[in-house]
C-alpha cells in the first residue's frame, strides 16, 4: 500500500522549519515508526527521530501525529492510508526541538529527578524472612503509575505546562505518586510537602489531556488526584488548592451544592476576601450572589450526605478513594486495524456498583 506523510522538518543549523511530504510503498502491518524507517532508508537519510525497542517499552519514539502525541511504534498506518488522509507528523510539544522529530528531554528528566524517584525506606526493617511484604491491595494504589515508560506524550499535551513551563507536569507527578503510594516508602509527608509547593500538584488545570494521550494507561491526572487526596488526608493542606478541595467536600456534604460565596474566604483567607469585596458587591448588585442566610440546601442533599458517609464507611480516604480497581492495560483494547481505544471497566454479573441510595 502507499503511505503518505507530511513531516515538520527542523534544521538546527539554519533554524529553518519546513513541512515536507513523503510517500512510500509499505506492507499493511506498518506502524508510523516503520514508515519513518522506510523514508529514512529509501528517500531521505537526514530525517531525525528517536527509536529503540519498537515495541512500546522504551518510550523513545514519542511524537505528534495530527497534533496529538503518540508512540510511533504503537500507531498502525493501514486504516489512515486507506482513508486517503495524509497525517502531519511533528515533534512533541512543551519540549525544545533539537532536530526534526527529536526533542530535548533534559527538562523532562530534571522534573523526574526532582521527585526523588527512589525508595526511602528509612529505618524500616524487613520482616523475618528478609523480604518486605506488599499486599495486592497496597499494590493496587500504584498499579497504573508503575507502568510509566517516560515517553513524554503526556507532557507534550499538558496545558498547564504550556502556560507555566516550570509546572512539574503529569509524568513527574505520576512518578511522585508511584513513591508516595509505595507502602515501603517512609518519606510520604516530606514528598507531599515538596509536591505541594509552587508549580506543584495544585497547578494542574484538570484538562485530562495527559490521561487521554498516555499510551500505557498510566492515567497521570488520576495520579495527581491521588496526590491531592493523600495531601489532604495527611494534613499537607496549606496550599490554596488543598483548601479549595476541602471546601468543596464540606459544602457538598452540608448543603448538597457548592457555596461559592464562602469559597473565597475559606480558600484565600479573610484578608484576601476583603480585598475582593468591591468585586463581590458588584456581583451582588447584578443578582449574581445568592444571599448567604439562610443557606440554600439542595432538595436531594441526603444523597450527597449518603455518598460522603459511604466513602467514610469504605475507609477510602486519600488515594484509596481514587483507586478504581481496574488493571490499566486491561482497559486498552487493540483493534485489528491497530490503534487503541478504551473500554469501560468490567461490571461483574450480580454485583451492583456502589451508590448512595438505600
Ligand atoms: S490534567 Fe493537569 S497534568 Fe494533565 S495535561 Fe491537563 S493540566 Fe497537565
Ligand atoms: S505517564 Fe504515560 S504518557 Fe506520561 S511519560 Fe509515562 S507513559 Fe508516557
Ligand atoms: S521505539 Fe520504544 S517505545 Fe517506540
PDB file of C-alpha atoms in Angstrom, residues 144 154 208-214 218-223 324 342:
ATOM      1  CA  UNK A 144      -1.015   2.257  36.966  1.00  0.00           C
ATOM      2  CA  UNK A 154       1.562  13.381  28.482  1.00  0.00           C
ATOM      3  CA  UNK A 208      -7.260  15.386  31.267  1.00  0.00           C
ATOM      4  CA  UNK A 209      -5.236  15.623  28.034  1.00  0.00           C
ATOM      5  CA  UNK A 210      -2.401  13.682  29.690  1.00  0.00           C
ATOM      6  CA  UNK A 211      -4.797  10.901  30.574  1.00  0.00           C
ATOM      7  CA  UNK A 212      -6.177  10.872  27.051  1.00  0.00           C
ATOM      8  CA  UNK A 213      -2.765  10.623  25.370  1.00  0.00           C
ATOM      9  CA  UNK A 214      -0.801   8.336  27.690  1.00  0.00           C
ATOM     10  CA  UNK A 218      -0.870   5.350  33.498  1.00  0.00           C
ATOM     11  CA  UNK A 219      -3.643   7.953  33.870  1.00  0.00           C
ATOM     12  CA  UNK A 220      -1.395  10.740  35.197  1.00  0.00           C
ATOM     13  CA  UNK A 221      -4.306  13.022  36.076  1.00  0.00           C
ATOM     14  CA  UNK A 222      -5.633  10.299  38.396  1.00  0.00           C
ATOM     15  CA  UNK A 223      -2.151  10.132  39.936  1.00  0.00           C
ATOM     16  CA  UNK A 324     -10.658   2.310  40.611  1.00  0.00           C
ATOM     17  CA  UNK A 342     -10.520   2.362  25.911  1.00  0.00           C
TER      18      UNK A 342
END
